[in-house]
Every structure is written in structure tokens, then in C-alpha cells.
PDB file of C-alpha atoms in Angstrom:
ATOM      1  CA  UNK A   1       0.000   0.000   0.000  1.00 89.00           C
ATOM      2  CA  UNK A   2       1.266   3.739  -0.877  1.00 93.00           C
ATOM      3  CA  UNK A   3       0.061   6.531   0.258  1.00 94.00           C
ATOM      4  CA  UNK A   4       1.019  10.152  -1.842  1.00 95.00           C
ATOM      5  CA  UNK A   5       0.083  13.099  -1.086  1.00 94.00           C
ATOM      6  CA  UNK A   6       1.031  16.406  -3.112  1.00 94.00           C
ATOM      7  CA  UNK A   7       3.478  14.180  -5.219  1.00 94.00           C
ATOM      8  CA  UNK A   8       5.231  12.885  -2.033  1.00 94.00           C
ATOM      9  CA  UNK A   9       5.200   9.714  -0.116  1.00 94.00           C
ATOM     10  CA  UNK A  10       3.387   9.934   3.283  1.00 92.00           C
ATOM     11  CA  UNK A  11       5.553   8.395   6.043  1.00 90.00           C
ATOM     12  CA  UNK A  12       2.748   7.430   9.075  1.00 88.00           C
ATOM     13  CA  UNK A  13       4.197   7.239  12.622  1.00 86.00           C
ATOM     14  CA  UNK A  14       3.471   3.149  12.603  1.00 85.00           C
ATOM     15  CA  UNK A  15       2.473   0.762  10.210  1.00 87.00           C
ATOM     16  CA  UNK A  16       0.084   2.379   7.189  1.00 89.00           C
ATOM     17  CA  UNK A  17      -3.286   2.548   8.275  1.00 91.00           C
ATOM     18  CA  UNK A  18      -5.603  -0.110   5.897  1.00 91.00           C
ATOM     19  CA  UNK A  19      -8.941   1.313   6.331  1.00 93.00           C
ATOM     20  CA  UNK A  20      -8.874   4.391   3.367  1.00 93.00           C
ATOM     21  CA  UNK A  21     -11.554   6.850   5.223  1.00 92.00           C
ATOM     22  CA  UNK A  22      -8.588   6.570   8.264  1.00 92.00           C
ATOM     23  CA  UNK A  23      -6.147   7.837   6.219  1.00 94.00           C
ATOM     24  CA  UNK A  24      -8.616  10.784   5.032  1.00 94.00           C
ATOM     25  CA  UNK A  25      -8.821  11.761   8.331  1.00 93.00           C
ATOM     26  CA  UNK A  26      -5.345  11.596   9.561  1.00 93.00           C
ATOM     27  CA  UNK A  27      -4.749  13.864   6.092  1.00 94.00           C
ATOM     28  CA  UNK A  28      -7.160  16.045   6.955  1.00 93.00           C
ATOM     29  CA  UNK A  29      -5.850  16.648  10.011  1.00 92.00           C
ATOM     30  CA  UNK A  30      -2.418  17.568   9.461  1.00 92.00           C
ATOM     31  CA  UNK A  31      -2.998  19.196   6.480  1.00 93.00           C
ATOM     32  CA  UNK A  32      -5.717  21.461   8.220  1.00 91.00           C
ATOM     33  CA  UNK A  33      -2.607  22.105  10.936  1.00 90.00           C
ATOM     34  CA  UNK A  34      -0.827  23.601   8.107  1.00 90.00           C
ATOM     35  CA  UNK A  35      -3.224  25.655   6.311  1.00 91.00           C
ATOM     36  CA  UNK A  36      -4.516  23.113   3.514  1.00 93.00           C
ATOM     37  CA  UNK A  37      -7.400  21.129   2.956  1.00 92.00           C
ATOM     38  CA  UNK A  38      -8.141  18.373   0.557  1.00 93.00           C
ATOM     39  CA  UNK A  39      -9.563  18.850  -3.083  1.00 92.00           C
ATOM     40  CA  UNK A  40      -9.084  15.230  -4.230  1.00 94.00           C
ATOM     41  CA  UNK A  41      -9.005  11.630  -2.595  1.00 95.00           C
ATOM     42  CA  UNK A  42      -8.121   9.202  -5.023  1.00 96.00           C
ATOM     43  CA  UNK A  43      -8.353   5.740  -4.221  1.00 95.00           C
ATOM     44  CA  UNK A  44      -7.285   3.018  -7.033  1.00 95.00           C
ATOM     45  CA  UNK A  45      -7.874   5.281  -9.851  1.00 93.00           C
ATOM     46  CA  UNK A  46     -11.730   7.016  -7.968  1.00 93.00           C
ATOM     47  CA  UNK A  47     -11.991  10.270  -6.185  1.00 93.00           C
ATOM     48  CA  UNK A  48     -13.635   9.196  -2.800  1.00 92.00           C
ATOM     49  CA  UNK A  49     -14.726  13.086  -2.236  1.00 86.00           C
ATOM     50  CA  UNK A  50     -16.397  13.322  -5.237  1.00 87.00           C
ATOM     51  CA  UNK A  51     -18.339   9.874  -5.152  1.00 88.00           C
ATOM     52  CA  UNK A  52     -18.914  10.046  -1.600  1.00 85.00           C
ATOM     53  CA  UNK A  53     -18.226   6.160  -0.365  1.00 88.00           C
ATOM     54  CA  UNK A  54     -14.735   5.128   0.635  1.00 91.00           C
ATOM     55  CA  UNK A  55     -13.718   1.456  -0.022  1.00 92.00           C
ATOM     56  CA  UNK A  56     -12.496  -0.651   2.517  1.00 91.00           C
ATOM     57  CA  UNK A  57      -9.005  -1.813   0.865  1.00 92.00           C
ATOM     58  CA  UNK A  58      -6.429   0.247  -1.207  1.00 94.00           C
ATOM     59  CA  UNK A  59      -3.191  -0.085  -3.137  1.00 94.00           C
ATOM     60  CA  UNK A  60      -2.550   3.276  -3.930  1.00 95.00           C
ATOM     61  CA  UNK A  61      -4.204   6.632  -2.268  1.00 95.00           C
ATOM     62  CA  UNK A  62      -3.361   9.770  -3.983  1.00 96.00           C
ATOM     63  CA  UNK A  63      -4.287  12.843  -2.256  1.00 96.00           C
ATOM     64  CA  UNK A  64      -4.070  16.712  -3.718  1.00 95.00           C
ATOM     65  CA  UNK A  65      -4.698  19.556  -1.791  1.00 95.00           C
ATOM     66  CA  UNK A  66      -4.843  23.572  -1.726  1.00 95.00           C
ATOM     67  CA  UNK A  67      -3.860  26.103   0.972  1.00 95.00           C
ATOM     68  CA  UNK A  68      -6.890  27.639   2.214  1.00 94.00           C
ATOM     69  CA  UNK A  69      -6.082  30.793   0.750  1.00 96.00           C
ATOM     70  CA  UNK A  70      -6.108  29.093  -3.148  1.00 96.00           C
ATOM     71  CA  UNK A  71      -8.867  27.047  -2.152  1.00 94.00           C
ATOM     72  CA  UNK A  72     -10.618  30.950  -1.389  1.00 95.00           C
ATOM     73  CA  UNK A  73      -9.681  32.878  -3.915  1.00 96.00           C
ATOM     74  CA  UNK A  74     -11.220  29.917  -6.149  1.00 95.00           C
ATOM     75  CA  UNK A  75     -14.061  30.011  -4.696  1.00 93.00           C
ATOM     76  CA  UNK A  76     -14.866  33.897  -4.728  1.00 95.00           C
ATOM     77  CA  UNK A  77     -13.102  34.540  -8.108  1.00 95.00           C
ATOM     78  CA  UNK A  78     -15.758  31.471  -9.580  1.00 93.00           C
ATOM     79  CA  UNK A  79     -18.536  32.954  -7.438  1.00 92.00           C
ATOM     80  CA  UNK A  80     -17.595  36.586  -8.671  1.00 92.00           C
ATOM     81  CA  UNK A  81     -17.762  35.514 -12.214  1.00 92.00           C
ATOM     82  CA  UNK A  82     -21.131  33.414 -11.752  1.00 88.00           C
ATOM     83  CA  UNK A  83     -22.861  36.987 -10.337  1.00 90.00           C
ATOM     84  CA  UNK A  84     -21.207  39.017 -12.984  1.00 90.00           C
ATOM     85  CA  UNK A  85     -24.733  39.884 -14.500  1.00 91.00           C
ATOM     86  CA  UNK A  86     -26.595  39.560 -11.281  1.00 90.00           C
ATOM     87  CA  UNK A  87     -26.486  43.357 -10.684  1.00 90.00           C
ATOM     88  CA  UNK A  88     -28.279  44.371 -13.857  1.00 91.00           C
ATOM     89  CA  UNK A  89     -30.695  41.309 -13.221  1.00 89.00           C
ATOM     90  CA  UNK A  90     -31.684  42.720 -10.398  1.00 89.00           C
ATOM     91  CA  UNK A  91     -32.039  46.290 -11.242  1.00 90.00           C
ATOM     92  CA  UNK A  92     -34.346  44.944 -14.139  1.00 87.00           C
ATOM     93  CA  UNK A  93     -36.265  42.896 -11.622  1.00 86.00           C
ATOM     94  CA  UNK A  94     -36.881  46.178  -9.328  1.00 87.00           C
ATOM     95  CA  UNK A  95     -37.970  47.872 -12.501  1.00 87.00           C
ATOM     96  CA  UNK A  96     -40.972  45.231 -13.122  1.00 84.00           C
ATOM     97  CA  UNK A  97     -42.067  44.848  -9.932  1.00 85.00           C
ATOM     98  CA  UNK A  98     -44.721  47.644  -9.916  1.00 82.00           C
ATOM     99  CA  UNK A  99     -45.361  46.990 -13.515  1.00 87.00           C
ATOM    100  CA  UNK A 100     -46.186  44.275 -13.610  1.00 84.00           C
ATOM    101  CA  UNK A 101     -49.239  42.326 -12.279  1.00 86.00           C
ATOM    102  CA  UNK A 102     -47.872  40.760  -8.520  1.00 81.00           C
ATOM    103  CA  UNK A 103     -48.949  37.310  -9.702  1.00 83.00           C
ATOM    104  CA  UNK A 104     -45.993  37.438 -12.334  1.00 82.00           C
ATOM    105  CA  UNK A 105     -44.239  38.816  -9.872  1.00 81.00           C
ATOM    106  CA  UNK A 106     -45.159  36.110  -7.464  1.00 80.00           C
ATOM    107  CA  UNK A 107     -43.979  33.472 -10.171  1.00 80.00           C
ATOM    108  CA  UNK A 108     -40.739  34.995 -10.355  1.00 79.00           C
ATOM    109  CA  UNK A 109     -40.035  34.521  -6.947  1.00 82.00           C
ATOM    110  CA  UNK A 110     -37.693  31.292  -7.313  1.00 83.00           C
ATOM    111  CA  UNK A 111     -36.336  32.783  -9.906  1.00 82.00           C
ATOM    112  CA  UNK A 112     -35.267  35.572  -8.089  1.00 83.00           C
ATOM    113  CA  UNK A 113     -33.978  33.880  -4.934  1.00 85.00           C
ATOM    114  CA  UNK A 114     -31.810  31.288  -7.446  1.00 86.00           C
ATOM    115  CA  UNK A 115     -30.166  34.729  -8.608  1.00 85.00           C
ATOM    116  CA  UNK A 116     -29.272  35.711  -4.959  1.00 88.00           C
ATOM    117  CA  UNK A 117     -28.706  32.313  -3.408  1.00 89.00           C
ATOM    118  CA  UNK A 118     -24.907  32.257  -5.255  1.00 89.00           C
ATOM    119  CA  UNK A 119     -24.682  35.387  -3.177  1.00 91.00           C
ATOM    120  CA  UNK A 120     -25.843  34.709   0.221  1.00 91.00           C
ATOM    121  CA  UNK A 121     -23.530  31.543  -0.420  1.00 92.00           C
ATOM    122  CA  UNK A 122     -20.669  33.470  -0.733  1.00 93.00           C
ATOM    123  CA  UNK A 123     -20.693  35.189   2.167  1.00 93.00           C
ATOM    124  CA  UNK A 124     -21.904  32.277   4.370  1.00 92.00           C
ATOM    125  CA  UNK A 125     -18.437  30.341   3.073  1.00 91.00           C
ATOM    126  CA  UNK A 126     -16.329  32.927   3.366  1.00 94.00           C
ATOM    127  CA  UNK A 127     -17.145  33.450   7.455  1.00 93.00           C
ATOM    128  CA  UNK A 128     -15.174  30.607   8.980  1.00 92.00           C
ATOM    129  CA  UNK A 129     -11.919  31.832   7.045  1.00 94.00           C
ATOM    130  CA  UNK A 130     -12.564  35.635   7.738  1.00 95.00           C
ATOM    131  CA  UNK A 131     -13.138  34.039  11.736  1.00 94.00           C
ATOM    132  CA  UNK A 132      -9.818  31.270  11.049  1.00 92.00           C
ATOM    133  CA  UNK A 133      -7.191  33.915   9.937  1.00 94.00           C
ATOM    134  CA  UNK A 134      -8.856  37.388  10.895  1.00 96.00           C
ATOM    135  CA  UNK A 135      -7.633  39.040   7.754  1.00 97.00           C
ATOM    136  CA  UNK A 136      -8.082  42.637   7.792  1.00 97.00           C
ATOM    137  CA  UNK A 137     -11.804  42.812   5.655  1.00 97.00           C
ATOM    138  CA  UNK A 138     -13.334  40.798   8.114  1.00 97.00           C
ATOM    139  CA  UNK A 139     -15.343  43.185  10.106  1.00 97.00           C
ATOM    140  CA  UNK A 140     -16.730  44.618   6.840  1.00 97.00           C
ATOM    141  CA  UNK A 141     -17.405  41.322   5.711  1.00 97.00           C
ATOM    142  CA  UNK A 142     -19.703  40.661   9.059  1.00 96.00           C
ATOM    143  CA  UNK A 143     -21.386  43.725   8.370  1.00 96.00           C
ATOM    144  CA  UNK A 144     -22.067  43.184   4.796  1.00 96.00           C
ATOM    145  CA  UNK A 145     -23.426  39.789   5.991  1.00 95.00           C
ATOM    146  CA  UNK A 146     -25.687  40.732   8.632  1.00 96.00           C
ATOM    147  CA  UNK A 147     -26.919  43.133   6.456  1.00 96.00           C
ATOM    148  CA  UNK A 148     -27.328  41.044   3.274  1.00 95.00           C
ATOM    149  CA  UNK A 149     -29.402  38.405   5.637  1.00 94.00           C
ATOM    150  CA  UNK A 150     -31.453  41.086   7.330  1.00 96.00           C
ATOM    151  CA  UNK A 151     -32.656  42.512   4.072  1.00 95.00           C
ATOM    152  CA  UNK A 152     -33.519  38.848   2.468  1.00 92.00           C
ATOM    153  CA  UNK A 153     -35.823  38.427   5.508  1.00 94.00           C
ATOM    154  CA  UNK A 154     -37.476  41.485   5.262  1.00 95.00           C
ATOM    155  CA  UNK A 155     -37.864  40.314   1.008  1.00 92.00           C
ATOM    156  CA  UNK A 156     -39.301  37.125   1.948  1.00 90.00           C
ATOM    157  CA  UNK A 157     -41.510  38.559   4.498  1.00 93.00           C
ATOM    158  CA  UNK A 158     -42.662  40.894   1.350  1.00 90.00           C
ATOM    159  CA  UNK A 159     -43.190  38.032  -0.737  1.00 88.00           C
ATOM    160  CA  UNK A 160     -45.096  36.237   1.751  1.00 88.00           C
ATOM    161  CA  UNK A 161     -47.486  39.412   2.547  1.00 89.00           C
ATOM    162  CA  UNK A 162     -48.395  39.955  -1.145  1.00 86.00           C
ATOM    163  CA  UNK A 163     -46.394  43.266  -0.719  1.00 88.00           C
ATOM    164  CA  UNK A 164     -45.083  45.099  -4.110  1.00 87.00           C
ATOM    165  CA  UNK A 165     -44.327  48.208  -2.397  1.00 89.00           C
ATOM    166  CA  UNK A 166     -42.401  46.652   0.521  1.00 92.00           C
ATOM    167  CA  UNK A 167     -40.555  44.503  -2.531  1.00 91.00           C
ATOM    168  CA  UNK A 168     -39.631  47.294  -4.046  1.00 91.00           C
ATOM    169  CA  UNK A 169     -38.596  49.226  -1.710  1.00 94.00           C
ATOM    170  CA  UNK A 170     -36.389  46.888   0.137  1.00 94.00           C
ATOM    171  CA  UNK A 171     -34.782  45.834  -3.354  1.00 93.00           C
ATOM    172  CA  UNK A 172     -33.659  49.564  -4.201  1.00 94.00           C
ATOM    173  CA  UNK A 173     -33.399  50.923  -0.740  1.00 95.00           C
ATOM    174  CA  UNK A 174     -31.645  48.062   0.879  1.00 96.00           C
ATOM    175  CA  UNK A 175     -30.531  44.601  -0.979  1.00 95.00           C
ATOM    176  CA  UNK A 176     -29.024  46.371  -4.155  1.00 95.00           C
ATOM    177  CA  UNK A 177     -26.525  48.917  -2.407  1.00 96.00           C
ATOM    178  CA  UNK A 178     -25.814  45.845  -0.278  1.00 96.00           C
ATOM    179  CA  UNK A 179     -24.825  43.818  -3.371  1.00 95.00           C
ATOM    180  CA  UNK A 180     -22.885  46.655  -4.737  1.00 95.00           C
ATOM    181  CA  UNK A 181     -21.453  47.412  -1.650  1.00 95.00           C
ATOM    182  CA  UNK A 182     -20.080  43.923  -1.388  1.00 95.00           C
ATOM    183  CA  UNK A 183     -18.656  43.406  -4.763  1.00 94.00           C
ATOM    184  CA  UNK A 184     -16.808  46.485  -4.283  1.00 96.00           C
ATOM    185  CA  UNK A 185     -15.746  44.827  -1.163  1.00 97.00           C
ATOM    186  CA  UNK A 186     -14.503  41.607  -2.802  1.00 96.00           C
ATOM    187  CA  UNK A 187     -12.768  43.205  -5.961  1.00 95.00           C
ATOM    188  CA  UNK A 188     -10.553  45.732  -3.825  1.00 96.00           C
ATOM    189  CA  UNK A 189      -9.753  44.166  -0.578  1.00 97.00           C
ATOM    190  CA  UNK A 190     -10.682  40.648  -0.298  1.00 97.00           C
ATOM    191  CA  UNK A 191      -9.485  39.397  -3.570  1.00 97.00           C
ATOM    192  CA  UNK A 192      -6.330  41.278  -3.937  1.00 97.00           C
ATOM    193  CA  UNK A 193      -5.673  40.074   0.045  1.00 97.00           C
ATOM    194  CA  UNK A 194      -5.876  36.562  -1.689  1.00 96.00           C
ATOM    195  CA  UNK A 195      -4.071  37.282  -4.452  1.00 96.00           C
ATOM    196  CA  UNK A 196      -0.677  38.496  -2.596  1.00 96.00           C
ATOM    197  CA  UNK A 197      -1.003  34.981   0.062  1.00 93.00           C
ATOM    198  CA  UNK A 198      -0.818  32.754  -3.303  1.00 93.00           C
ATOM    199  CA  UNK A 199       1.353  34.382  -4.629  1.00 93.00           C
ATOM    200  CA  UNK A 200       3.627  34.931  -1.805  1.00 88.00           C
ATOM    201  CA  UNK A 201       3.910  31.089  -1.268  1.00 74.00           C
TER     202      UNK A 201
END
């Protein structure tokens, strides 16, 4: 049995443990004490992360991982690009909400929250590494967070009272400086901070 990880051969303290979800964890571990996490598991040729079941023998394990900061800056860059249009989506959205009748309004509801759910997502995964390595955006990103989540309750709430007014007001008044206000956020500080930790390794 080998075991490589990052193109090197992992020495265990003892024999090699059999059992392949052991040797996950004893990766994960030590490569979580060192900043890194891992993006691929491959056991005998198949990515156990992706399919989800680990087998109970191996011959050969194969691991690849990412510092936390790459695995980040991934992350927002891919999440960045997938909201690229999400700003004039919404603006358009605001624009039909009082004119056009509430039931098509209604309808696009899912629609709506699909468009801010990449969003809220964001945000929501970038906490526990704002809270891990307290980089110096963090307590504008906890703002910007609170804030984004306070205003998508008070939009649902709208939704749920058959309220166009109280839609379109807390779109335009609240939710879209938010979303502006965090993109700015992302493209000056947060992904430049990434940027310079690759790039520094």
C-alpha cells in the first residue's frame, strides 16, 4: 500500500493505516494544521470526495490539496464571475415589480432567490476563514453579511405578505446597495488580500 500526497510519499508514525476513510482523516488533520485542505481523494484510480463512499481496501491513495487561501480565492473569483450579470438582473427585476401584475411577480419569486442564493452563499463560506485567519476585511465582511441576511428576511416577508411596495422598496433601498457594496468589497480588498497569500507562497 502507498500513500502520496502532493506528489510525495506519506511516512505514518506506525504501520500504514488499511482502512482508506482513516487515512482521510489523519490527512485532513495535518494538512488542516498547516493551512490546507483536501480537493481530491483518489483511491485506485476514484476520487472518494467526489463519489462520496470510501472502499475498505487500497493499493494506492493519492491525495491533492490547496492552501486555504487558493482554495478561497477559487471560490470567490468562480462565485464573482457566476454573479457578474446579477447586478443588472436585479435592477431589471426592481424595474418590473410595480409593472407588472404581482402574480408574475409572485412566479418569479424562485427565480429571483436562485439569482441571490450564489450570493448569500458566498458570504456564508467565506465566514469561517474571515473568523480562522482574521484578515483585515473581516469586520466589513460581518457587516455586509448581517446586512445582506437582514434585508432577504425582510424580502421574503414581502413576498409572503403579497407586498409590491415593501418589494420594491427593500430591493432599491436596501438589498441592491448591499450587493454593490459587497462586490466592491470583494474586488478591492478581499481578492487582492488573496491574491498576494498565493502568490507569496
Amino acid at each position: 500500500m502507498t500513500v502520496i500526497a502532493d506528489g510525495e510519499d506519506v511516512v505514518f508514525d506506525g504501520d500504514i493505516p488499511t482502512d482508506p476513510s482513516h487515512v482521510y482523516d489523519l490527512l485532513m488533520n495535518a494538512l488542516s494544521e498547516n493551512g490546507r485542505a483536501v480537493v481530491q481523494f483518489i483511491v485506485d484510480g476514484v476520487d472518494a470526495v467526489q463519489s462520496g463512499e470510501f472502499p475498505a481496501t487500497y493499493e494506492k491513495i493519492e491525495v491533492s490539496s490547496l492552501s486555504h487561501d487558493e482554495l478561497t480565492l477559487r471560490l470567490v473569483v468562480e462565485s464573482m464571475n457566476h454573479l457578474s450579470t446579477a447586478e443588472k438582473e436585479f435592477e431589471a427585476y426592481i424595474r418590473n415589480i410595480l409593472s407588472v401584475p404581482w402574480s408574475e411577480v409572485f412566479k418569479r419569486m424562485d427565480e429571483f432567490i436562485n439569482k441571490v442564493q450564489p450570493f448569500a452563499d458566498l458570504l456564508d463560506n467565506l465566514s469561517p476563514y474571515a473568523q480562522t485567519y482574521q484578515p483585515p476585511w473581516r469586520e466589513p465582511l460581518e457587516s455586509v453579511t448581517k446586512e445582506q441576511a437582514d434585508s432577504l428576511g425582510t424580502i421574503l416577508t414581502a413576498f409572503q405578505q403579497g407586498n409590491p411596495a415593501c418589494l420594491s422598496d427593500e430591493l432599491s433601498v436596501n438589498f441592491l446597495p448591499i450587493f454593490k457594496r459587497a462586490r466592491k468589497l470583494f474586488s478591492e480588498n478581499i481578492i487582492p488580500f488573496l491574491k498576494e497569500k498565493v502568490e507569496a507562497v
